[in-house]
Amino acid sequence: MNGSRARLPRRGALLLAGVLAAGTVVAGAGTGAAAAADPCAGTGPLPRACAQPGDLIDVTLGELHPTQAVLGFDQIFYKLGRYGSDRDEAAGGVNKRFDEWCETNGQGEAESARPGARLDDPSSFTCTVPLGKETPETIAPMKTAVVGPGGKLYLTDGHHTLTSFLEGPDGSPATRIRLRVTDNFSALSPSAFWQRMTAEKKVWLRDENNRPLTVNQLPDRLGITHFRDDPYRSLVYFTRDIGYEVPDGATEFLEFSWGAWLRGEHDTGAYDLTAPGPYLDLVKRASKSMAALAPDAVVDEPGKLAEALDYKARVQAAPACTTRVTGPRNGPLTVTAGVTCLDRAAQRGPVVVRPGAALVVTGSTLDGPVQADGAAAVHLCGSRVSGPVSVSRATGPVRIGGPGCTANTVEGPVVLSGNTGGVRFAANTVTGPLVCSANLPAPAAGPGRANEVRGPRTGQCAAL
């Protein structure tokens, strides 16, 4: 978070999302030469490019652009495990996701939540600070954004929290939240914008192995599928308030800097990060490196790491790629053997997977049908398919959405039949029928947001 003290928004400066397109100009009417009016004048909703530092803006998660390519997945898994449990309610409290939403929205903590409350229905829960009653203290923890060229919003703090909201039991790209604007660089050209962002350390251009990246390798939207996993970033999260404390006015990406330092001190590859004992030992060793920690200090918050590992155990790992496709590709794609991965690809043409081969699609757009018969595995995460999807007689896992796999959009029918390796179909949007038959075991959905199917659901998928 930026070190400058947050200020209260100016009267009329609250910018509402989606009302006017960024860069909209209101032209004068008449038969003479049209004079362009100032798009930032007036009292109504204003374009994004009008936002000033300190303004609070209402946004959807789907319109935010990341400024980092990596996340600590185990931190996300902890949050998702906590969001989906009844631990907080059983203790007489409110689910953690409502507390975090209220804090992120500049409204303190959650005050109450009625049964069945959801983040996508703000009327179903209340925060301790009403809208319009924010203070500098409640604004300070808000997540931050920079307005870039064309009025695009670039998230500079909150990638983990907002990704957790999106992947959570009631999240989606349409989920709304407020952000605090730290800078408006909308007048800059794209190249000058990234130069400024880099110079002011508002972008983290390192991959999961701490190797340099270019801005073209940044994800274009939120969703766990679009990021890479940095175990050192998760390690820093679990040492928080043990090995170090987040200082007031912490700079953006502070915990990545800590992670880069820990990389030279500890080898995460030497520990089993799926088991509580070895993981706790690593957290304790890292905490000792970061601070003078007593040998008998209690390292983990009760259940925190266990909750992360419990959720992590639900995530179906994709097979290792033998062929990788990125960027634009035109023409039919036939996968005859091995594991073909489409990673942030734009495939134009049909995709066919032959028996024994596997397909992994992440963060991609596919313009054409997808057909897999007898595949070893099919994973479709965080992608858009314009055409029918048919997966039949797969011998390995079929994963289309679900834990660790961002939901998809399919513009066409989906047919899942005769698969024997397990089928997960969760939180997706389908424009067309969803047909499932003869799968052993039957396809599973959630936990979490239901599938949105704009067509009939039949057979084993009637209740998905």
CSV table of C-alpha atoms in Angstrom, one decimal:
chain,number,residue,atom,x,y,z
A,1,MET,CA,0.0,0.0,0.0
A,2,ASN,CA,1.2,3.5,-0.7
A,3,GLY,CA,2.8,5.4,2.1
A,4,SER,CA,0.8,8.6,1.6
A,5,ARG,CA,-2.0,9.2,4.0
A,6,ALA,CA,-5.4,8.6,2.5
A,7,ARG,CA,-7.7,11.6,2.2
A,8,LEU,CA,-11.4,11.7,2.2
A,9,PRO,CA,-13.0,11.9,-1.3
A,10,ARG,CA,-14.1,15.3,-2.6
A,11,ARG,CA,-17.9,15.8,-2.7
A,12,GLY,CA,-19.1,14.5,-6.0
A,13,ALA,CA,-15.8,12.8,-6.8
A,14,LEU,CA,-17.0,9.2,-6.2
A,15,LEU,CA,-16.8,7.6,-9.6
A,16,LEU,CA,-19.4,4.9,-10.4
A,17,ALA,CA,-18.3,1.9,-12.5
A,18,GLY,CA,-19.8,1.1,-15.9
A,19,VAL,CA,-22.0,4.2,-16.2
A,20,LEU,CA,-19.9,6.1,-18.7
A,21,ALA,CA,-17.2,4.5,-20.8
A,22,ALA,CA,-13.6,5.7,-20.1
A,23,GLY,CA,-12.7,8.7,-22.2
A,24,THR,CA,-16.3,9.6,-23.0
A,25,VAL,CA,-16.6,13.2,-24.2
A,26,VAL,CA,-19.9,15.0,-24.3
A,27,ALA,CA,-20.1,17.1,-27.5
A,28,GLY,CA,-22.0,20.3,-27.8
A,29,ALA,CA,-25.1,20.3,-30.0
A,30,GLY,CA,-26.1,22.8,-32.7
A,31,THR,CA,-25.5,23.5,-36.4
A,32,GLY,CA,-22.2,25.3,-35.9
A,33,ALA,CA,-18.9,23.7,-35.0
A,34,ALA,CA,-19.3,21.3,-32.1
A,35,ALA,CA,-17.4,22.3,-29.0
A,36,ALA,CA,-16.3,19.4,-26.8
A,37,ALA,CA,-17.4,19.8,-23.2
A,38,ASP,CA,-15.2,19.0,-20.4
A,39,PRO,CA,-15.9,15.3,-19.6
A,40,CYS,CA,-14.9,15.9,-16.0
A,41,ALA,CA,-17.3,18.8,-15.4
A,42,GLY,CA,-20.6,18.2,-13.7
A,43,THR,CA,-21.8,16.3,-10.7
A,44,GLY,CA,-23.0,13.0,-12.1
A,45,PRO,CA,-21.0,9.8,-12.7
A,46,LEU,CA,-17.7,10.6,-14.4
A,47,PRO,CA,-15.4,8.7,-16.8
A,48,ARG,CA,-12.5,6.8,-15.2
A,49,ALA,CA,-10.0,9.2,-16.6
A,50,CYS,CA,-11.4,11.9,-14.3
A,51,ALA,CA,-10.4,10.1,-11.1
A,52,GLN,CA,-7.9,11.9,-8.9
A,53,PRO,CA,-5.6,10.6,-6.2
A,54,GLY,CA,-7.6,9.9,-3.1
A,55,ASP,CA,-10.9,9.3,-4.9
A,56,LEU,CA,-12.8,6.1,-4.1
A,57,ILE,CA,-14.2,4.3,-7.1
A,58,ASP,CA,-16.7,1.6,-7.4
A,59,VAL,CA,-15.5,-1.2,-9.7
A,60,THR,CA,-16.2,-4.8,-10.8
A,61,LEU,CA,-13.4,-7.4,-10.3
A,62,GLY,CA,-13.6,-8.2,-14.0
A,63,GLU,CA,-12.4,-4.8,-15.1
A,64,LEU,CA,-9.2,-4.7,-13.1
A,65,HIS,CA,-5.7,-5.3,-14.7
A,66,PRO,CA,-3.0,-6.9,-12.5
A,67,THR,CA,0.4,-5.4,-12.1
A,68,GLN,CA,2.0,-8.7,-11.0
A,69,ALA,CA,2.2,-12.1,-12.6
A,70,VAL,CA,2.5,-14.3,-9.5
A,71,LEU,CA,0.5,-15.0,-6.4
A,72,GLY,CA,1.1,-17.2,-3.3
A,73,PHE,CA,-1.5,-19.8,-4.1
A,74,ASP,CA,-1.5,-21.2,-0.6
A,75,GLN,CA,-2.5,-17.8,0.8
A,76,ILE,CA,-5.5,-17.9,-1.6
A,77,PHE,CA,-6.3,-21.5,-0.6
A,78,TYR,CA,-6.4,-20.5,3.0
A,79,LYS,CA,-8.8,-17.7,2.3
A,80,LEU,CA,-11.0,-19.8,0.2
A,81,GLY,CA,-11.0,-22.6,2.8
A,82,ARG,CA,-12.0,-20.1,5.4
A,83,TYR,CA,-14.7,-18.4,3.2
A,84,GLY,CA,-16.3,-21.8,2.5
A,85,SER,CA,-16.3,-23.1,6.1
A,86,ASP,CA,-18.7,-22.4,8.9
A,87,ARG,CA,-15.9,-21.9,11.4
A,88,ASP,CA,-16.6,-18.2,12.1
A,89,GLU,CA,-20.4,-18.7,12.3
A,90,ALA,CA,-20.0,-21.6,14.7
A,91,ALA,CA,-17.9,-19.3,17.0
A,92,GLY,CA,-20.8,-16.8,16.9
A,93,GLY,CA,-19.2,-14.4,14.4
A,94,VAL,CA,-19.5,-13.5,10.7
A,95,ASN,CA,-17.7,-15.3,7.9
A,96,LYS,CA,-14.3,-13.9,7.3
A,97,ARG,CA,-15.1,-12.9,3.7
A,98,PHE,CA,-17.6,-10.3,4.9
A,99,ASP,CA,-15.0,-8.8,7.3
A,100,GLU,CA,-12.5,-8.6,4.5
A,101,TRP,CA,-15.0,-7.2,2.0
A,102,CYS,CA,-16.0,-4.4,4.5
A,103,GLU,CA,-12.4,-3.6,5.3
A,104,THR,CA,-11.5,-3.5,1.6
A,105,ASN,CA,-14.5,-1.3,0.8
A,106,GLY,CA,-13.5,1.2,3.4
A,107,GLN,CA,-16.2,0.3,5.9
A,108,GLY,CA,-14.4,-1.2,8.8
A,109,GLU,CA,-15.6,-4.7,9.7
A,110,ALA,CA,-18.7,-6.8,9.1
A,111,GLU,CA,-21.4,-6.0,11.7
A,112,SER,CA,-24.0,-8.6,10.7
A,113,ALA,CA,-24.9,-11.1,8.0
A,114,ARG,CA,-28.2,-12.7,7.7
A,115,PRO,CA,-28.5,-16.5,6.9
A,116,GLY,CA,-27.5,-17.1,3.3
A,117,ALA,CA,-25.7,-13.8,2.9
A,118,ARG,CA,-23.6,-13.3,-0.2
A,119,LEU,CA,-20.9,-10.9,-1.4
A,120,ASP,CA,-22.9,-10.4,-4.6
A,121,ASP,CA,-25.8,-9.1,-2.5
A,122,PRO,CA,-24.5,-6.3,-0.3
A,123,SER,CA,-28.0,-5.8,1.2
A,124,SER,CA,-27.6,-9.2,2.9
A,125,PHE,CA,-24.9,-8.0,5.3
A,126,THR,CA,-23.9,-4.8,7.0
A,127,CYS,CA,-20.5,-3.2,7.9
A,128,THR,CA,-19.7,-1.2,11.0
A,129,VAL,CA,-19.0,2.0,9.0
A,130,PRO,CA,-21.9,3.1,6.7
A,131,LEU,CA,-21.2,4.4,3.2
A,132,GLY,CA,-20.4,8.1,3.3
A,133,LYS,CA,-19.1,7.9,6.9
A,134,GLU,CA,-15.6,6.7,6.0
A,135,THR,CA,-12.6,8.1,7.9
A,136,PRO,CA,-8.9,8.2,7.1
A,137,GLU,CA,-8.5,5.2,9.3
A,138,THR,CA,-11.1,3.1,7.5
A,139,ILE,CA,-9.8,4.3,4.1
A,140,ALA,CA,-6.2,3.4,4.8
A,141,PRO,CA,-6.6,-0.4,4.4
A,142,MET,CA,-8.5,-0.1,1.1
A,143,LYS,CA,-6.8,-1.7,-2.0
A,144,THR,CA,-5.4,0.7,-4.5
A,145,ALA,CA,-5.4,1.3,-8.2
A,146,VAL,CA,-3.7,3.5,-10.8
A,147,VAL,CA,-5.7,4.9,-13.8
A,148,GLY,CA,-3.9,4.2,-17.0
A,149,PRO,CA,-4.2,5.0,-20.6
A,150,GLY,CA,-7.8,4.8,-21.9
A,151,GLY,CA,-9.1,5.0,-18.3
A,152,LYS,CA,-8.1,1.3,-17.6
A,153,LEU,CA,-7.6,0.5,-14.0
A,154,TYR,CA,-4.4,-1.2,-12.8
A,155,LEU,CA,-4.5,-2.8,-9.4
A,156,THR,CA,-1.4,-2.1,-7.3
A,157,ASP,CA,-2.5,-3.6,-4.0
A,158,GLY,CA,-4.9,-6.4,-3.2
A,159,HIS,CA,-4.3,-9.1,-5.8
A,160,HIS,CA,-4.6,-11.9,-3.3
A,161,THR,CA,-7.7,-10.5,-1.6
A,162,LEU,CA,-9.6,-9.7,-4.7
A,163,THR,CA,-8.7,-13.0,-6.4
A,164,SER,CA,-10.0,-14.7,-3.3
A,165,PHE,CA,-13.3,-12.7,-3.7
A,166,LEU,CA,-13.6,-13.7,-7.3
A,167,GLU,CA,-12.8,-17.4,-6.7
A,168,GLY,CA,-14.9,-17.5,-3.5
A,169,PRO,CA,-18.3,-19.2,-3.0
A,170,ASP,CA,-20.3,-16.1,-4.2
A,171,GLY,CA,-17.7,-14.3,-6.4
A,172,SER,CA,-17.5,-13.6,-10.1
A,173,PRO,CA,-16.1,-11.0,-12.4
A,174,ALA,CA,-19.3,-9.0,-11.7
A,175,THR,CA,-18.5,-8.7,-8.0
A,176,ARG,CA,-18.3,-5.1,-6.9
A,177,ILE,CA,-15.8,-3.4,-4.6
A,178,ARG,CA,-14.4,0.1,-4.1
A,179,LEU,CA,-10.7,1.0,-4.6
A,180,ARG,CA,-8.7,4.0,-3.7
A,181,VAL,CA,-7.0,5.8,-6.6
A,182,THR,CA,-3.3,6.6,-5.9
A,183,ASP,CA,-2.4,8.1,-9.3
A,184,ASN,CA,-3.9,9.1,-12.6
A,185,PHE,CA,-1.6,8.4,-15.5
A,186,SER,CA,-4.3,8.3,-18.1
A,187,ALA,CA,-2.7,11.1,-20.2
A,188,LEU,CA,0.4,9.0,-20.8
A,189,SER,CA,1.1,6.8,-23.8
A,190,PRO,CA,1.2,3.1,-23.0
A,191,SER,CA,5.0,3.0,-23.2
A,192,ALA,CA,5.4,6.1,-21.0
A,193,PHE,CA,2.8,4.7,-18.6
A,194,TRP,CA,4.8,1.5,-18.0
A,195,GLN,CA,8.0,3.5,-17.7
A,196,ARG,CA,6.4,5.6,-15.0
A,197,MET,CA,4.9,2.6,-13.3
A,198,THR,CA,8.3,0.8,-13.3
A,199,ALA,CA,10.2,3.9,-12.1
A,200,GLU,CA,7.7,4.4,-9.2
A,201,LYS,CA,7.8,0.6,-8.4
A,202,LYS,CA,4.1,0.2,-9.0
A,203,VAL,CA,4.6,-3.0,-11.0
A,204,TRP,CA,6.3,-6.3,-10.0
A,205,LEU,CA,8.0,-7.7,-13.1
A,206,ARG,CA,9.3,-11.0,-11.7
A,207,ASP,CA,8.1,-14.6,-12.3
A,208,GLU,CA,7.6,-17.4,-9.8
A,209,ASN,CA,11.4,-18.1,-9.9
A,210,ASN,CA,12.3,-14.4,-9.5
A,211,ARG,CA,13.3,-14.1,-13.1
A,212,PRO,CA,12.5,-10.9,-15.0
A,213,LEU,CA,9.3,-10.5,-17.0
A,214,THR,CA,8.1,-7.9,-19.5
A,215,VAL,CA,4.8,-6.0,-19.1
A,216,ASN,CA,3.4,-8.1,-22.0
A,217,GLN,CA,3.7,-11.2,-19.7
A,218,LEU,CA,1.4,-9.7,-17.1
A,219,PRO,CA,-2.1,-11.3,-16.8
A,220,ASP,CA,-4.9,-9.3,-18.3
A,221,ARG,CA,-7.4,-10.0,-15.6
A,222,LEU,CA,-7.9,-11.5,-12.1
A,223,GLY,CA,-8.5,-15.2,-11.5
A,224,ILE,CA,-6.1,-17.7,-10.0
A,225,THR,CA,-5.7,-19.5,-13.3
A,226,HIS,CA,-4.1,-16.4,-14.9
A,227,PHE,CA,-1.3,-16.2,-12.3
A,228,ARG,CA,1.8,-18.3,-11.5
A,229,ASP,CA,2.4,-19.7,-8.1
A,230,ASP,CA,5.3,-18.4,-6.0
A,231,PRO,CA,5.7,-20.5,-2.8
A,232,TYR,CA,7.9,-17.9,-1.2
A,233,ARG,CA,5.1,-15.4,-1.4
A,234,SER,CA,2.9,-17.8,0.5
A,235,LEU,CA,5.7,-18.4,3.0
A,236,VAL,CA,5.9,-14.7,3.7
A,237,TYR,CA,2.2,-14.6,4.3
A,238,PHE,CA,2.3,-17.4,6.9
A,239,THR,CA,5.2,-15.6,8.7
A,240,ARG,CA,3.2,-12.4,9.0
A,241,ASP,CA,3.0,-11.2,12.6
A,242,ILE,CA,5.6,-13.8,13.5
A,243,GLY,CA,8.8,-13.2,11.5
A,244,TYR,CA,7.7,-9.7,10.6
A,245,GLU,CA,4.9,-7.2,10.9
A,246,VAL,CA,3.5,-5.2,7.9
A,247,PRO,CA,4.6,-1.6,8.7
A,248,ASP,CA,2.2,1.3,8.4
A,249,GLY,CA,2.6,2.9,5.0
A,250,ALA,CA,4.2,-0.2,3.5
A,251,THR,CA,5.2,0.1,-0.1
A,252,GLU,CA,3.6,-1.9,-2.9
A,253,PHE,CA,5.0,-5.4,-3.3
A,254,LEU,CA,6.8,-5.4,0.1
A,255,GLU,CA,6.0,-9.1,0.7
A,256,PHE,CA,7.5,-10.0,-2.7
A,257,SER,CA,10.7,-8.3,-1.7
A,258,TRP,CA,10.7,-10.4,1.5
A,259,GLY,CA,10.0,-13.5,-0.6
A,260,ALA,CA,13.0,-12.7,-2.8
A,261,TRP,CA,15.2,-12.5,0.2
A,262,LEU,CA,13.9,-15.8,1.7
A,263,ARG,CA,14.6,-17.5,-1.6
A,264,GLY,CA,18.3,-17.1,-0.8
A,265,GLU,CA,17.9,-18.4,2.7
A,266,HIS,CA,15.6,-21.5,2.4
A,267,ASP,CA,14.8,-24.0,-0.3
A,268,THR,CA,11.0,-24.7,-0.4
A,269,GLY,CA,11.7,-27.6,-2.7
A,270,ALA,CA,13.3,-29.5,0.3
A,271,TYR,CA,9.9,-29.5,2.2
A,272,ASP,CA,6.6,-31.2,1.6
A,273,LEU,CA,4.3,-28.3,1.3
A,274,THR,CA,1.2,-30.5,1.3
A,275,ALA,CA,1.8,-31.7,4.9
A,276,PRO,CA,1.4,-29.6,8.0
A,277,GLY,CA,4.5,-30.8,9.8
A,278,PRO,CA,7.2,-30.0,7.2
A,279,TYR,CA,5.3,-26.8,6.2
A,280,LEU,CA,5.2,-25.6,9.8
A,281,ASP,CA,8.9,-26.3,10.2
A,282,LEU,CA,9.7,-24.2,7.1
A,283,VAL,CA,7.5,-21.3,8.4
A,284,LYS,CA,9.4,-21.5,11.8
A,285,ARG,CA,12.8,-21.5,10.1
A,286,ALA,CA,11.8,-18.6,7.8
A,287,SER,CA,10.5,-16.7,10.8
A,288,LYS,CA,13.8,-17.2,12.7
A,289,SER,CA,15.6,-15.8,9.7
A,290,MET,CA,13.4,-12.7,9.6
A,291,ALA,CA,13.4,-12.0,13.3
A,292,ALA,CA,14.9,-13.0,16.6
A,293,LEU,CA,12.3,-15.7,17.3
A,294,ALA,CA,12.3,-17.7,20.5
A,295,PRO,CA,13.0,-21.4,19.9
A,296,ASP,CA,9.7,-22.4,21.6
A,297,ALA,CA,7.6,-19.8,19.9
A,298,VAL,CA,4.2,-20.8,18.5
A,299,VAL,CA,4.5,-20.3,14.8
A,300,ASP,CA,1.1,-20.9,13.2
A,301,GLU,CA,-2.2,-19.2,14.0
A,302,PRO,CA,-4.7,-22.0,15.0
A,303,GLY,CA,-5.9,-23.8,11.9
A,304,LYS,CA,-4.5,-21.3,9.4
A,305,LEU,CA,-2.1,-23.5,7.7
A,306,ALA,CA,-4.3,-26.5,8.1
A,307,GLU,CA,-7.1,-24.7,6.4
A,308,ALA,CA,-4.9,-23.8,3.5
A,309,LEU,CA,-3.7,-27.4,3.1
A,310,ASP,CA,-7.2,-28.8,3.4
A,311,TYR,CA,-8.3,-26.6,0.5
A,312,LYS,CA,-5.1,-27.3,-1.4
A,313,ALA,CA,-5.9,-31.0,-1.3
A,314,ARG,CA,-9.1,-30.4,-3.3
A,315,VAL,CA,-7.2,-28.8,-6.2
A,316,GLN,CA,-6.7,-31.2,-9.1
A,317,ALA,CA,-3.2,-30.8,-10.5
A,318,ALA,CA,-2.9,-30.5,-14.2
A,319,PRO,CA,-0.4,-32.8,-16.0
A,320,ALA,CA,3.0,-31.4,-17.0
A,321,CYS,CA,3.0,-29.9,-20.5
A,322,THR,CA,4.9,-31.6,-23.3
A,323,THR,CA,3.8,-29.0,-25.9
A,324,ARG,CA,2.9,-25.4,-25.1
A,325,VAL,CA,0.9,-22.9,-27.2
A,326,THR,CA,0.8,-19.2,-26.4
A,327,GLY,CA,-0.4,-16.2,-28.2
A,328,PRO,CA,-2.4,-16.2,-31.5
A,329,ARG,CA,-2.7,-19.5,-33.5
A,330,ASN,CA,-4.8,-20.0,-36.6
A,331,GLY,CA,-6.1,-23.3,-38.0
A,332,PRO,CA,-7.1,-26.7,-36.6
A,333,LEU,CA,-5.3,-28.1,-33.6
A,334,THR,CA,-5.2,-31.9,-33.2
A,335,VAL,CA,-3.6,-33.4,-30.1
A,336,THR,CA,-2.4,-36.9,-30.8
A,337,ALA,CA,-0.1,-37.6,-27.9
A,338,GLY,CA,1.4,-36.1,-24.8
A,339,VAL,CA,0.0,-33.1,-23.0
A,340,THR,CA,-0.7,-29.9,-25.1
A,341,CYS,CA,-1.2,-26.8,-23.0
A,342,LEU,CA,-2.8,-23.6,-24.4
A,343,ASP,CA,-1.6,-20.9,-22.0
A,344,ARG,CA,-2.9,-17.4,-22.7
A,345,ALA,CA,-3.5,-18.5,-26.3
A,346,ALA,CA,-5.9,-17.3,-28.9
A,347,GLN,CA,-6.8,-20.4,-30.9
A,348,ARG,CA,-8.9,-19.9,-34.0
A,349,GLY,CA,-10.0,-23.2,-35.3
A,350,PRO,CA,-11.3,-26.5,-34.0
A,351,VAL,CA,-9.4,-28.4,-31.3
A,352,VAL,CA,-9.5,-32.2,-31.3
A,353,VAL,CA,-7.9,-34.5,-28.6
A,354,ARG,CA,-7.2,-38.1,-29.6
A,355,PRO,CA,-7.3,-41.1,-27.3
A,356,GLY,CA,-4.5,-41.1,-24.7
A,357,ALA,CA,-3.6,-37.5,-25.2
A,358,ALA,CA,-4.3,-34.6,-22.8
A,359,LEU,CA,-5.4,-31.0,-23.1
A,360,VAL,CA,-4.8,-28.2,-20.6
A,361,VAL,CA,-6.3,-24.8,-21.4
A,362,THR,CA,-5.6,-21.8,-19.1
A,363,GLY,CA,-6.5,-18.2,-19.6
A,364,SER,CA,-7.2,-18.6,-23.3
A,365,THR,CA,-9.8,-17.9,-26.0
A,366,LEU,CA,-10.8,-20.7,-28.3
A,367,ASP,CA,-12.8,-19.8,-31.4
A,368,GLY,CA,-14.2,-23.1,-32.6
A,369,PRO,CA,-15.4,-26.4,-31.2
A,370,VAL,CA,-13.5,-28.5,-28.7
A,371,GLN,CA,-13.8,-32.3,-29.0
A,372,ALA,CA,-12.0,-34.9,-26.9
A,373,ASP,CA,-12.7,-38.6,-27.1
A,374,GLY,CA,-10.8,-41.1,-24.9
A,375,ALA,CA,-8.5,-38.4,-23.6
A,376,ALA,CA,-6.1,-39.0,-20.7
A,377,ALA,CA,-7.2,-35.7,-19.2
A,378,VAL,CA,-8.9,-32.4,-20.0
A,379,HIS,CA,-8.5,-29.2,-18.0
A,380,LEU,CA,-10.3,-26.0,-19.0
A,381,CYS,CA,-9.7,-23.1,-16.7
A,382,GLY,CA,-10.3,-19.3,-16.9
A,383,SER,CA,-11.0,-19.5,-20.7
A,384,ARG,CA,-13.7,-18.6,-23.2
A,385,VAL,CA,-14.8,-21.0,-25.9
A,386,SER,CA,-16.9,-19.9,-28.8
A,387,GLY,CA,-18.3,-23.2,-30.0
A,388,PRO,CA,-19.5,-26.5,-28.6
A,389,VAL,CA,-17.4,-28.5,-26.0
A,390,SER,CA,-17.7,-32.3,-26.1
A,391,VAL,CA,-15.6,-34.6,-23.8
A,392,SER,CA,-16.4,-38.3,-23.9
A,393,ARG,CA,-14.8,-41.5,-22.6
A,394,ALA,CA,-11.9,-39.7,-20.8
A,395,THR,CA,-9.9,-42.1,-18.7
A,396,GLY,CA,-8.4,-39.3,-16.5
A,397,PRO,CA,-9.8,-36.2,-14.8
A,398,VAL,CA,-12.0,-33.7,-16.6
A,399,ARG,CA,-11.8,-30.4,-14.9
A,400,ILE,CA,-13.9,-27.4,-16.1
A,401,GLY,CA,-13.9,-24.9,-13.3
A,402,GLY,CA,-13.6,-25.8,-9.6
A,403,PRO,CA,-11.0,-25.3,-6.9
A,404,GLY,CA,-7.9,-23.8,-8.3
A,405,CYS,CA,-9.4,-23.5,-11.7
A,406,THR,CA,-11.0,-20.2,-12.6
A,407,ALA,CA,-14.5,-20.5,-14.1
A,408,ASN,CA,-15.0,-20.5,-17.9
A,409,THR,CA,-17.5,-19.1,-20.4
A,410,VAL,CA,-18.7,-21.5,-23.2
A,411,GLU,CA,-20.8,-20.1,-26.0
A,412,GLY,CA,-22.3,-23.3,-27.2
A,413,PRO,CA,-23.5,-26.7,-25.9
A,414,VAL,CA,-21.5,-28.8,-23.5
A,415,VAL,CA,-21.7,-32.6,-23.7
A,416,LEU,CA,-19.9,-34.8,-21.1
A,417,SER,CA,-20.5,-38.5,-21.5
A,418,GLY,CA,-18.9,-41.8,-20.6
A,419,ASN,CA,-16.0,-40.3,-18.7
A,420,THR,CA,-14.4,-42.5,-16.0
A,421,GLY,CA,-11.7,-40.4,-14.4
A,422,GLY,CA,-14.0,-38.0,-12.6
A,423,VAL,CA,-15.7,-34.8,-13.9
A,424,ARG,CA,-15.7,-31.4,-12.2
A,425,PHE,CA,-17.9,-28.8,-13.8
A,426,ALA,CA,-18.2,-25.7,-11.5
A,427,ALA,CA,-19.1,-22.0,-11.6
A,428,ASN,CA,-19.1,-21.8,-15.4
A,429,THR,CA,-21.3,-19.8,-17.8
A,430,VAL,CA,-22.8,-21.8,-20.6
A,431,THR,CA,-24.9,-20.4,-23.5
A,432,GLY,CA,-26.6,-23.5,-24.7
A,433,PRO,CA,-27.6,-26.9,-23.3
A,434,LEU,CA,-25.6,-28.9,-20.7
A,435,VAL,CA,-25.9,-32.6,-21.3
A,436,CYS,CA,-24.3,-35.3,-19.1
A,437,SER,CA,-24.7,-39.1,-19.3
A,438,ALA,CA,-22.9,-42.3,-18.3
A,439,ASN,CA,-20.1,-40.6,-16.4
A,440,LEU,CA,-18.7,-42.8,-13.6
A,441,PRO,CA,-18.7,-41.2,-11.1
A,442,ALA,CA,-21.4,-38.6,-11.8
A,443,PRO,CA,-20.1,-35.0,-12.5
A,444,ALA,CA,-19.6,-32.8,-9.4
A,445,ALA,CA,-20.0,-29.0,-9.1
A,446,GLY,CA,-19.1,-26.7,-6.2
A,447,PRO,CA,-18.5,-25.8,-3.6
A,448,GLY,CA,-19.2,-22.3,-4.5
A,449,ARG,CA,-21.0,-20.3,-7.1
A,450,ALA,CA,-23.5,-22.3,-9.2
A,451,ASN,CA,-23.1,-22.8,-12.9
A,452,GLU,CA,-25.1,-20.4,-15.0
A,453,VAL,CA,-26.6,-22.4,-17.9
A,454,ARG,CA,-28.7,-20.5,-20.5
A,455,GLY,CA,-30.3,-23.7,-21.9
A,456,PRO,CA,-31.6,-27.0,-20.7
A,457,ARG,CA,-29.6,-29.1,-18.2
A,458,THR,CA,-30.2,-32.8,-18.7
A,459,GLY,CA,-29.1,-36.2,-17.5
A,460,GLN,CA,-26.5,-36.3,-14.8
A,461,CYS,CA,-26.1,-32.5,-15.0
A,462,ALA,CA,-29.7,-31.7,-14.3
A,463,ALA,CA,-28.8,-30.4,-10.9
A,464,LEU,CA,-25.4,-28.9,-11.6
